[in-house]
Every structure is written in C-alpha cells, then in structure tokens.
Amino acid sequence: MLRRVRGTDDVEAEMNDLLKASNVARNTKHPFRKIVERKYRPQLVMAIALPFFQQVTGINVIAFYAPLLFRTIGFGESGSLLSAVMTGAVGAFSTFISMLIVDKFGRRALFMAGGIQMFVSQIMIGGVMAAKLGDHGGVEGEGFAYMVIVLIGVYVAGFGWSWGPLGWLVPSEIFPLEIRSAGQSITVVVNFLFTFIVAQTFLAMLCHFRAGIFFFFGGWVVVMTAFVYLFLPETKNVPIEKMDEVWKSHWFWKGFVGTAEDCKI
C-alpha cells in the first residue's frame, strides 16, 4: 500500500517508522496516564486549547441562534430564517474551499488568515450594532441591517475555511499512536463541553452585552490567533511518526520534549 501511495519502491524507512510507532502504541496500557507526562505536554495543551478556542470564536452563537439574532437586528420571521439558511450555506461552501487549499497553504496560514477575517468582521458588526441598534432591538436603517448580514456571512466564511475544519484536522495529526485515543477523546470532550457552556450562556450575555458580545468574542479571536502563531507548529505533510521532531525543534516546546539534535541521537 505504501508503494502504491508513494509511487516508489523505496518505502522501507517509512515502513519501519510505522512499525515502530505501532509497537509502541500496542505496548501502551494507560494512554490517559501517558498523555500527562512532560514529553507529551504540547499534545495535551493542544487537545484542550484548540477545541476551546474553536467554541469561543462565537460560531455556535450564529449556528444556534441565527434566527433570533437576525430578528434582533430587525428582520421578520421569514427573513430571519432565510438569512440563517444562507449563512449556513456560506459556511458549508467555505469548508469545501478549505479542503481544496489546506495542503497548499498549510494549517497555520489558514488559522491566522481566518482569525484575522473573523476579528475584523466581528468588530465591524459590533460597531454597527452599537451605533445603530435601536431601543427596541432593531438596527436603525435597512442598509445597516443588510450590512450586518453581509458581515456575518464574512465571519462565517472565515470560520468555515479555518477554525471550523482545522479545529478537528490538526488534533488528528499531532497525537502519536500511543496517546492518540486519549488525545482525541480529550479533544471531543472539551469541544462538546464548551459548546454546551456557550449555548447555555449566550442569551444572558446577549441581554447584558448587547452589541458588545461581538467585541467579547472578537477578543478571544485575537488570543487564539496569537496562540497559533506562537505555539502551534506547521503540520502540513508531516507524518504522525515524525511529529516528535517538529515539537523538538519548536522554540517553546523543545523545553519539554528535547531538541531536534537529541532526536537524532
């Protein structure tokens, strides 16, 4: 299979790496104990941070409460439902685009570009709503209401081709086989936990923050984009069995897992 995938008969080195990783995974009896060891600190941090940041982008606010949000800015019942459907279609199309370009531009580039796109659109939405939101919940001026709709579409597109799919893709690429089951489990649990928390608290935050809720989530987008820039190495075209070398050459994580030179010894 390796010969067929790689298009060459020279696959012995990669095959040996796979066999070695498989043997290590088979001999690991307690992956949840293993993942808290110091040498797996980068993977543990990513298993918690990436799904947490994925939820505090505020995307589930749009996904769960889009009709309510659109009614808040002045659209009727049918207009709110139509706008929500169109927003969902934009997100789905953006995710498809991400599938086509992620291996060309890399994970970090899409993370950061998507973060910038989401931040700018959220700040503009918050600014328009803060300036034009009427006392009774409608955005003053039909043009401004449609501007908010367009900006929400831009925001959803930014999430759809960056943090949406990559929040699941990158964790699947960084866990070595011996802790893979534990790492993926933690990722799913954290994701669902903060999906629940955001969904349960959004209405209260909307009532108290009003337009400021977009500034709140925009602030988290800044934090998560900076986190990716500083702490997440590029995983494009890196086999799982070679990820250790990536961590060992990273400016911060090498203090936990060693250096690239150590790996060669």
PDB file of C-alpha atoms in Angstrom:
ATOM      1  CA  MET A   1       0.000   0.000   0.000  1.00  0.00           C
ATOM      2  CA  LEU A   2       2.864   2.400   0.793  1.00  0.00           C
ATOM      3  CA  ARG A   3       4.460   1.648  -2.564  1.00  0.00           C
ATOM      4  CA  ARG A   4       1.181   2.390  -4.304  1.00  0.00           C
ATOM      5  CA  VAL A   5       0.554   5.627  -2.360  1.00  0.00           C
ATOM      6  CA  ARG A   6       4.129   6.939  -2.665  1.00  0.00           C
ATOM      7  CA  GLY A   7       4.659   5.783  -6.240  1.00  0.00           C
ATOM      8  CA  THR A   8       8.033   4.258  -5.427  1.00  0.00           C
ATOM      9  CA  ASP A   9       9.528   1.051  -4.060  1.00  0.00           C
ATOM     10  CA  ASP A  10      11.778   2.993  -1.652  1.00  0.00           C
ATOM     11  CA  VAL A  11       9.439   2.912   1.361  1.00  0.00           C
ATOM     12  CA  GLU A  12      11.413   0.811   3.832  1.00  0.00           C
ATOM     13  CA  ALA A  13      12.368   3.734   6.105  1.00  0.00           C
ATOM     14  CA  GLU A  14       8.765   4.932   6.371  1.00  0.00           C
ATOM     15  CA  MET A  15       7.533   1.375   6.881  1.00  0.00           C
ATOM     16  CA  ASN A  16       9.988   0.906   9.753  1.00  0.00           C
ATOM     17  CA  ASP A  17       8.817   4.145  11.372  1.00  0.00           C
ATOM     18  CA  LEU A  18       5.211   2.964  11.146  1.00  0.00           C
ATOM     19  CA  LEU A  19       6.051  -0.419  12.624  1.00  0.00           C
ATOM     20  CA  LYS A  20       7.976   1.186  15.470  1.00  0.00           C
ATOM     21  CA  ALA A  21       5.097   3.583  16.287  1.00  0.00           C
ATOM     22  CA  SER A  22       2.589   0.733  16.076  1.00  0.00           C
ATOM     23  CA  ASN A  23       4.609  -1.399  18.510  1.00  0.00           C
ATOM     24  CA  VAL A  24       4.857   1.495  20.975  1.00  0.00           C
ATOM     25  CA  ALA A  25       1.088   2.071  20.754  1.00  0.00           C
ATOM     26  CA  ARG A  26       0.376  -1.628  21.263  1.00  0.00           C
ATOM     27  CA  ASN A  27       2.510  -1.694  24.406  1.00  0.00           C
ATOM     28  CA  THR A  28       0.866   1.387  25.943  1.00  0.00           C
ATOM     29  CA  LYS A  29      -1.624   0.191  28.545  1.00  0.00           C
ATOM     30  CA  HIS A  30      -2.774   3.504  30.064  1.00  0.00           C
ATOM     31  CA  PRO A  31      -2.871   6.272  27.414  1.00  0.00           C
ATOM     32  CA  PHE A  32      -4.548   8.779  29.764  1.00  0.00           C
ATOM     33  CA  ARG A  33      -1.678   8.409  32.224  1.00  0.00           C
ATOM     34  CA  LYS A  34       0.780   8.639  29.365  1.00  0.00           C
ATOM     35  CA  ILE A  35      -0.574  11.873  27.942  1.00  0.00           C
ATOM     36  CA  VAL A  36       0.042  13.806  31.175  1.00  0.00           C
ATOM     37  CA  GLU A  37       3.772  13.018  31.040  1.00  0.00           C
ATOM     38  CA  ARG A  38       6.025  16.006  30.417  1.00  0.00           C
ATOM     39  CA  LYS A  39       7.134  14.885  26.953  1.00  0.00           C
ATOM     40  CA  TYR A  40       3.514  14.905  25.777  1.00  0.00           C
ATOM     41  CA  ARG A  41       2.755  18.368  27.180  1.00  0.00           C
ATOM     42  CA  PRO A  42       2.417  20.005  23.723  1.00  0.00           C
ATOM     43  CA  GLN A  43      -0.169  17.452  22.627  1.00  0.00           C
ATOM     44  CA  LEU A  44      -2.124  17.764  25.870  1.00  0.00           C
ATOM     45  CA  VAL A  45      -2.197  21.561  25.635  1.00  0.00           C
ATOM     46  CA  MET A  46      -3.383  21.411  22.015  1.00  0.00           C
ATOM     47  CA  ALA A  47      -6.034  18.805  22.859  1.00  0.00           C
ATOM     48  CA  ILE A  48      -7.534  21.315  25.304  1.00  0.00           C
ATOM     49  CA  ALA A  49      -6.751  24.671  23.688  1.00  0.00           C
ATOM     50  CA  LEU A  50      -7.808  24.062  20.075  1.00  0.00           C
ATOM     51  CA  PRO A  51     -11.377  22.861  20.780  1.00  0.00           C
ATOM     52  CA  PHE A  52     -11.779  25.516  23.480  1.00  0.00           C
ATOM     53  CA  PHE A  53     -10.755  28.285  21.079  1.00  0.00           C
ATOM     54  CA  GLN A  54     -12.931  26.805  18.345  1.00  0.00           C
ATOM     55  CA  GLN A  55     -16.005  27.365  20.518  1.00  0.00           C
ATOM     56  CA  VAL A  56     -15.134  30.822  21.846  1.00  0.00           C
ATOM     57  CA  THR A  57     -14.963  32.169  18.311  1.00  0.00           C
ATOM     58  CA  GLY A  58     -18.701  32.561  18.852  1.00  0.00           C
ATOM     59  CA  ILE A  59     -19.627  30.411  15.863  1.00  0.00           C
ATOM     60  CA  ASN A  60     -22.212  28.425  17.794  1.00  0.00           C
ATOM     61  CA  VAL A  61     -23.911  31.699  18.680  1.00  0.00           C
ATOM     62  CA  ILE A  62     -24.578  32.088  14.960  1.00  0.00           C
ATOM     63  CA  ALA A  63     -25.367  28.408  14.401  1.00  0.00           C
ATOM     64  CA  PHE A  64     -27.812  28.039  17.299  1.00  0.00           C
ATOM     65  CA  TYR A  65     -29.384  31.479  17.475  1.00  0.00           C
ATOM     66  CA  ALA A  66     -29.140  32.907  13.963  1.00  0.00           C
ATOM     67  CA  PRO A  67     -32.925  33.432  13.541  1.00  0.00           C
ATOM     68  CA  LEU A  68     -33.114  35.144  16.949  1.00  0.00           C
ATOM     69  CA  LEU A  69     -30.096  37.283  16.149  1.00  0.00           C
ATOM     70  CA  PHE A  70     -31.481  38.331  12.787  1.00  0.00           C
ATOM     71  CA  ARG A  71     -34.824  39.225  14.352  1.00  0.00           C
ATOM     72  CA  THR A  72     -32.900  41.328  16.869  1.00  0.00           C
ATOM     73  CA  ILE A  73     -31.437  43.419  14.067  1.00  0.00           C
ATOM     74  CA  GLY A  74     -34.840  43.988  12.508  1.00  0.00           C
ATOM     75  CA  PHE A  75     -35.682  41.141  10.121  1.00  0.00           C
ATOM     76  CA  GLY A  76     -39.045  39.418  10.214  1.00  0.00           C
ATOM     77  CA  GLU A  77     -39.638  35.732  10.877  1.00  0.00           C
ATOM     78  CA  SER A  78     -39.282  34.569   7.271  1.00  0.00           C
ATOM     79  CA  GLY A  79     -36.377  36.901   6.587  1.00  0.00           C
ATOM     80  CA  SER A  80     -34.582  35.648   9.690  1.00  0.00           C
ATOM     81  CA  LEU A  81     -34.950  32.005   8.680  1.00  0.00           C
ATOM     82  CA  LEU A  82     -33.816  32.719   5.112  1.00  0.00           C
ATOM     83  CA  SER A  83     -30.787  34.651   6.351  1.00  0.00           C
ATOM     84  CA  ALA A  84     -29.878  31.798   8.701  1.00  0.00           C
ATOM     85  CA  VAL A  85     -30.077  29.262   5.857  1.00  0.00           C
ATOM     86  CA  MET A  86     -27.929  31.442   3.601  1.00  0.00           C
ATOM     87  CA  THR A  87     -25.374  31.878   6.368  1.00  0.00           C
ATOM     88  CA  GLY A  88     -25.204  28.108   6.822  1.00  0.00           C
ATOM     89  CA  ALA A  89     -24.685  27.653   3.079  1.00  0.00           C
ATOM     90  CA  VAL A  90     -21.790  30.131   3.167  1.00  0.00           C
ATOM     91  CA  GLY A  91     -20.176  28.156   5.980  1.00  0.00           C
ATOM     92  CA  ALA A  92     -20.544  24.842   4.141  1.00  0.00           C
ATOM     93  CA  PHE A  93     -19.076  26.259   0.924  1.00  0.00           C
ATOM     94  CA  SER A  94     -16.156  27.795   2.836  1.00  0.00           C
ATOM     95  CA  THR A  95     -15.379  24.434   4.439  1.00  0.00           C
ATOM     96  CA  PHE A  96     -15.280  22.872   0.972  1.00  0.00           C
ATOM     97  CA  ILE A  97     -12.835  25.559  -0.155  1.00  0.00           C
ATOM     98  CA  SER A  98     -10.675  24.789   2.882  1.00  0.00           C
ATOM     99  CA  MET A  99     -10.447  21.146   1.804  1.00  0.00           C
ATOM    100  CA  LEU A 100      -9.008  22.268  -1.532  1.00  0.00           C
ATOM    101  CA  ILE A 101      -6.378  24.703  -0.256  1.00  0.00           C
ATOM    102  CA  VAL A 102      -5.290  23.439   3.168  1.00  0.00           C
ATOM    103  CA  ASP A 103      -2.475  21.249   1.845  1.00  0.00           C
ATOM    104  CA  LYS A 104      -1.211  24.057  -0.366  1.00  0.00           C
ATOM    105  CA  PHE A 105      -1.081  26.906   2.133  1.00  0.00           C
ATOM    106  CA  GLY A 106      -0.710  24.973   5.383  1.00  0.00           C
ATOM    107  CA  ARG A 107      -2.637  24.882   8.639  1.00  0.00           C
ATOM    108  CA  ARG A 108      -1.045  27.865  10.374  1.00  0.00           C
ATOM    109  CA  ALA A 109      -1.659  30.202   7.439  1.00  0.00           C
ATOM    110  CA  LEU A 110      -5.354  29.313   7.294  1.00  0.00           C
ATOM    111  CA  PHE A 111      -5.716  29.561  11.071  1.00  0.00           C
ATOM    112  CA  MET A 112      -4.246  33.054  11.141  1.00  0.00           C
ATOM    113  CA  ALA A 113      -5.926  34.349   7.978  1.00  0.00           C
ATOM    114  CA  GLY A 114      -9.283  33.037   9.182  1.00  0.00           C
ATOM    115  CA  GLY A 115      -8.692  34.583  12.604  1.00  0.00           C
ATOM    116  CA  ILE A 116      -7.990  37.986  11.083  1.00  0.00           C
ATOM    117  CA  GLN A 117     -11.093  37.724   8.886  1.00  0.00           C
ATOM    118  CA  MET A 118     -13.291  36.772  11.847  1.00  0.00           C
ATOM    119  CA  PHE A 119     -11.853  39.501  14.071  1.00  0.00           C
ATOM    120  CA  VAL A 120     -12.332  42.292  11.537  1.00  0.00           C
ATOM    121  CA  SER A 121     -15.899  41.220  10.715  1.00  0.00           C
ATOM    122  CA  GLN A 122     -16.847  40.846  14.396  1.00  0.00           C
ATOM    123  CA  ILE A 123     -15.501  44.272  15.289  1.00  0.00           C
ATOM    124  CA  MET A 124     -17.388  45.830  12.366  1.00  0.00           C
ATOM    125  CA  ILE A 125     -20.602  44.011  13.323  1.00  0.00           C
ATOM    126  CA  GLY A 126     -20.224  45.159  16.923  1.00  0.00           C
ATOM    127  CA  GLY A 127     -19.521  48.711  15.802  1.00  0.00           C
ATOM    128  CA  VAL A 128     -22.567  48.892  13.518  1.00  0.00           C
ATOM    129  CA  MET A 129     -24.862  47.381  16.122  1.00  0.00           C
ATOM    130  CA  ALA A 130     -23.509  49.600  18.897  1.00  0.00           C
ATOM    131  CA  ALA A 131     -24.094  52.699  16.785  1.00  0.00           C
ATOM    132  CA  LYS A 132     -27.395  51.727  15.163  1.00  0.00           C
ATOM    133  CA  LEU A 133     -29.167  49.270  17.484  1.00  0.00           C
ATOM    134  CA  GLY A 134     -32.460  50.841  18.452  1.00  0.00           C
ATOM    135  CA  ASP A 135     -34.040  50.799  21.872  1.00  0.00           C
ATOM    136  CA  HIS A 136     -36.464  48.093  20.788  1.00  0.00           C
ATOM    137  CA  GLY A 137     -33.959  45.731  19.243  1.00  0.00           C
ATOM    138  CA  GLY A 138     -33.815  46.754  15.567  1.00  0.00           C
ATOM    139  CA  VAL A 139     -30.872  48.181  13.675  1.00  0.00           C
ATOM    140  CA  GLU A 140     -31.833  51.676  12.610  1.00  0.00           C
ATOM    141  CA  GLY A 141     -31.744  51.802   8.838  1.00  0.00           C
ATOM    142  CA  GLU A 142     -32.380  48.918   6.443  1.00  0.00           C
ATOM    143  CA  GLY A 143     -28.990  49.397   4.794  1.00  0.00           C
ATOM    144  CA  PHE A 144     -27.178  48.874   8.076  1.00  0.00           C
ATOM    145  CA  ALA A 145     -29.217  45.732   8.785  1.00  0.00           C
ATOM    146  CA  TYR A 146     -28.158  44.258   5.451  1.00  0.00           C
ATOM    147  CA  MET A 147     -24.575  45.294   6.183  1.00  0.00           C
ATOM    148  CA  VAL A 148     -24.711  43.246   9.376  1.00  0.00           C
ATOM    149  CA  ILE A 149     -25.992  40.251   7.396  1.00  0.00           C
ATOM    150  CA  VAL A 150     -23.104  40.535   4.923  1.00  0.00           C
ATOM    151  CA  LEU A 151     -20.561  40.888   7.721  1.00  0.00           C
ATOM    152  CA  ILE A 152     -21.974  37.833   9.497  1.00  0.00           C
ATOM    153  CA  GLY A 153     -21.552  35.950   6.218  1.00  0.00           C
ATOM    154  CA  VAL A 154     -17.921  37.095   6.045  1.00  0.00           C
ATOM    155  CA  TYR A 155     -17.402  35.969   9.620  1.00  0.00           C
ATOM    156  CA  VAL A 156     -18.970  32.551   8.990  1.00  0.00           C
ATOM    157  CA  ALA A 157     -16.835  32.140   5.858  1.00  0.00           C
ATOM    158  CA  GLY A 158     -13.708  32.927   7.869  1.00  0.00           C
ATOM    159  CA  PHE A 159     -14.605  30.249  10.383  1.00  0.00           C
ATOM    160  CA  GLY A 160     -15.676  27.797   7.679  1.00  0.00           C
ATOM    161  CA  TRP A 161     -12.318  27.689   5.934  1.00  0.00           C
ATOM    162  CA  SER A 162     -10.124  27.932   9.019  1.00  0.00           C
ATOM    163  CA  TRP A 163     -11.072  27.125  12.604  1.00  0.00           C
ATOM    164  CA  GLY A 164     -14.097  25.041  11.652  1.00  0.00           C
ATOM    165  CA  PRO A 165     -12.396  22.125   9.871  1.00  0.00           C
ATOM    166  CA  LEU A 166      -8.877  22.724  11.185  1.00  0.00           C
ATOM    167  CA  GLY A 167     -10.047  22.530  14.792  1.00  0.00           C
ATOM    168  CA  TRP A 168     -10.647  18.841  14.075  1.00  0.00           C
ATOM    169  CA  LEU A 169      -7.943  18.209  11.472  1.00  0.00           C
ATOM    170  CA  VAL A 170      -4.914  19.414  13.414  1.00  0.00           C
ATOM    171  CA  PRO A 171      -5.602  17.344  16.562  1.00  0.00           C
ATOM    172  CA  SER A 172      -5.850  14.262  14.345  1.00  0.00           C
ATOM    173  CA  GLU A 173      -2.343  14.993  13.043  1.00  0.00           C
ATOM    174  CA  ILE A 174      -0.398  15.727  16.230  1.00  0.00           C
ATOM    175  CA  PHE A 175      -1.041  12.743  18.520  1.00  0.00           C
ATOM    176  CA  PRO A 176       1.424   9.843  18.352  1.00  0.00           C
ATOM    177  CA  LEU A 177      -0.223   6.445  18.275  1.00  0.00           C
ATOM    178  CA  GLU A 178       0.495   5.639  21.927  1.00  0.00           C
ATOM    179  CA  ILE A 179      -1.670   8.559  23.146  1.00  0.00           C
ATOM    180  CA  ARG A 180      -3.915   9.002  20.127  1.00  0.00           C
ATOM    181  CA  SER A 181      -7.047   7.555  21.720  1.00  0.00           C
ATOM    182  CA  ALA A 182      -6.626   9.688  24.849  1.00  0.00           C
ATOM    183  CA  GLY A 183      -5.821  12.847  22.902  1.00  0.00           C
ATOM    184  CA  GLN A 184      -8.775  12.531  20.555  1.00  0.00           C
ATOM    185  CA  SER A 185     -11.091  11.777  23.476  1.00  0.00           C
ATOM    186  CA  ILE A 186      -9.965  14.904  25.327  1.00  0.00           C
ATOM    187  CA  THR A 187     -10.443  16.994  22.177  1.00  0.00           C
ATOM    188  CA  VAL A 188     -14.029  15.788  21.710  1.00  0.00           C
ATOM    189  CA  VAL A 189     -14.950  16.214  25.389  1.00  0.00           C
ATOM    190  CA  VAL A 190     -13.567  19.768  25.569  1.00  0.00           C
ATOM    191  CA  ASN A 191     -15.322  20.693  22.326  1.00  0.00           C
ATOM    192  CA  PHE A 192     -18.712  19.411  23.464  1.00  0.00           C
ATOM    193  CA  LEU A 193     -18.300  20.859  26.959  1.00  0.00           C
ATOM    194  CA  PHE A 194     -17.700  24.395  25.701  1.00  0.00           C
ATOM    195  CA  THR A 195     -20.387  24.014  23.041  1.00  0.00           C
ATOM    196  CA  PHE A 196     -22.789  23.391  25.924  1.00  0.00           C
ATOM    197  CA  ILE A 197     -21.424  26.258  28.045  1.00  0.00           C
ATOM    198  CA  VAL A 198     -21.578  28.815  25.214  1.00  0.00           C
ATOM    199  CA  ALA A 199     -25.065  27.703  24.201  1.00  0.00           C
ATOM    200  CA  GLN A 200     -26.361  27.959  27.774  1.00  0.00           C
ATOM    201  CA  THR A 201     -24.843  31.372  28.479  1.00  0.00           C
ATOM    202  CA  PHE A 202     -25.305  33.161  25.162  1.00  0.00           C
ATOM    203  CA  LEU A 203     -28.794  34.567  25.753  1.00  0.00           C
ATOM    204  CA  ALA A 204     -27.772  36.031  29.117  1.00  0.00           C
ATOM    205  CA  MET A 205     -24.624  37.524  27.557  1.00  0.00           C
ATOM    206  CA  LEU A 206     -26.652  38.961  24.666  1.00  0.00           C
ATOM    207  CA  CYS A 207     -29.059  40.637  27.105  1.00  0.00           C
ATOM    208  CA  HIS A 208     -26.216  42.150  29.145  1.00  0.00           C
ATOM    209  CA  PHE A 209     -23.591  42.870  26.460  1.00  0.00           C
ATOM    210  CA  ARG A 210     -25.921  43.546  23.515  1.00  0.00           C
ATOM    211  CA  ALA A 211     -23.605  44.675  20.681  1.00  0.00           C
ATOM    212  CA  GLY A 212     -20.614  44.197  22.977  1.00  0.00           C
ATOM    213  CA  ILE A 213     -20.941  40.420  22.646  1.00  0.00           C
ATOM    214  CA  PHE A 214     -19.183  40.666  19.284  1.00  0.00           C
ATOM    215  CA  PHE A 215     -16.296  42.535  20.894  1.00  0.00           C
ATOM    216  CA  PHE A 216     -16.154  39.811  23.561  1.00  0.00           C
ATOM    217  CA  PHE A 217     -15.788  37.007  21.026  1.00  0.00           C
ATOM    218  CA  GLY A 218     -13.526  39.176  18.874  1.00  0.00           C
ATOM    219  CA  GLY A 219     -11.148  39.479  21.818  1.00  0.00           C
ATOM    220  CA  TRP A 220     -10.978  35.680  22.047  1.00  0.00           C
ATOM    221  CA  VAL A 221     -10.210  35.518  18.327  1.00  0.00           C
ATOM    222  CA  VAL A 222      -7.180  37.749  18.903  1.00  0.00           C
ATOM    223  CA  VAL A 223      -5.992  35.480  21.727  1.00  0.00           C
ATOM    224  CA  MET A 224      -6.399  32.278  19.715  1.00  0.00           C
ATOM    225  CA  THR A 225      -4.744  33.703  16.605  1.00  0.00           C
ATOM    226  CA  ALA A 226      -1.753  34.778  18.699  1.00  0.00           C
ATOM    227  CA  PHE A 227      -1.700  31.327  20.312  1.00  0.00           C
ATOM    228  CA  VAL A 228      -1.488  29.614  16.921  1.00  0.00           C
ATOM    229  CA  TYR A 229       1.252  31.995  15.770  1.00  0.00           C
ATOM    230  CA  LEU A 230       3.367  31.395  18.866  1.00  0.00           C
ATOM    231  CA  PHE A 231       2.733  27.800  19.865  1.00  0.00           C
ATOM    232  CA  LEU A 232       1.343  25.691  17.013  1.00  0.00           C
ATOM    233  CA  PRO A 233       3.923  24.332  14.565  1.00  0.00           C
ATOM    234  CA  GLU A 234       3.037  23.595  10.965  1.00  0.00           C
ATOM    235  CA  THR A 235       1.791  20.025  10.452  1.00  0.00           C
ATOM    236  CA  LYS A 236       1.411  20.086   6.668  1.00  0.00           C
ATOM    237  CA  ASN A 237       2.958  16.981   5.076  1.00  0.00           C
ATOM    238  CA  VAL A 238       4.353  15.804   8.434  1.00  0.00           C
ATOM    239  CA  PRO A 239       3.660  12.083   9.102  1.00  0.00           C
ATOM    240  CA  ILE A 240       2.370  11.278  12.578  1.00  0.00           C
ATOM    241  CA  GLU A 241       5.500   9.280  13.369  1.00  0.00           C
ATOM    242  CA  LYS A 242       7.647  12.370  12.588  1.00  0.00           C
ATOM    243  CA  MET A 243       5.723  14.870  14.725  1.00  0.00           C
ATOM    244  CA  ASP A 244       8.168  14.399  17.626  1.00  0.00           C
ATOM    245  CA  GLU A 245      10.852  16.113  15.560  1.00  0.00           C
ATOM    246  CA  VAL A 246       8.546  19.063  14.927  1.00  0.00           C
ATOM    247  CA  TRP A 247       7.936  19.585  18.650  1.00  0.00           C
ATOM    248  CA  LYS A 248      11.646  19.159  19.430  1.00  0.00           C
ATOM    249  CA  SER A 249      12.573  21.937  17.020  1.00  0.00           C
ATOM    250  CA  HIS A 250       9.911  24.372  18.262  1.00  0.00           C
ATOM    251  CA  TRP A 251      11.218  27.381  20.214  1.00  0.00           C
ATOM    252  CA  PHE A 252       8.933  26.782  23.204  1.00  0.00           C
ATOM    253  CA  TRP A 253       8.006  23.104  23.235  1.00  0.00           C
ATOM    254  CA  LYS A 254      11.581  21.881  22.885  1.00  0.00           C
ATOM    255  CA  GLY A 255      11.975  22.745  26.564  1.00  0.00           C
ATOM    256  CA  PHE A 256       9.502  19.953  27.314  1.00  0.00           C
ATOM    257  CA  VAL A 257      10.360  17.321  24.716  1.00  0.00           C
ATOM    258  CA  GLY A 258      14.025  17.969  23.866  1.00  0.00           C
ATOM    259  CA  THR A 259      15.677  19.290  20.713  1.00  0.00           C
ATOM    260  CA  ALA A 260      15.971  18.135  17.128  1.00  0.00           C
ATOM    261  CA  GLU A 261      19.610  17.175  17.817  1.00  0.00           C
ATOM    262  CA  ASP A 262      18.509  14.966  20.709  1.00  0.00           C
ATOM    263  CA  CYS A 263      16.133  13.186  18.357  1.00  0.00           C
ATOM    264  CA  LYS A 264      18.998  12.169  16.101  1.00  0.00           C
ATOM    265  CA  ILE A 265      20.965  10.534  18.897  1.00  0.00           C
TER     266      ILE A 265
END
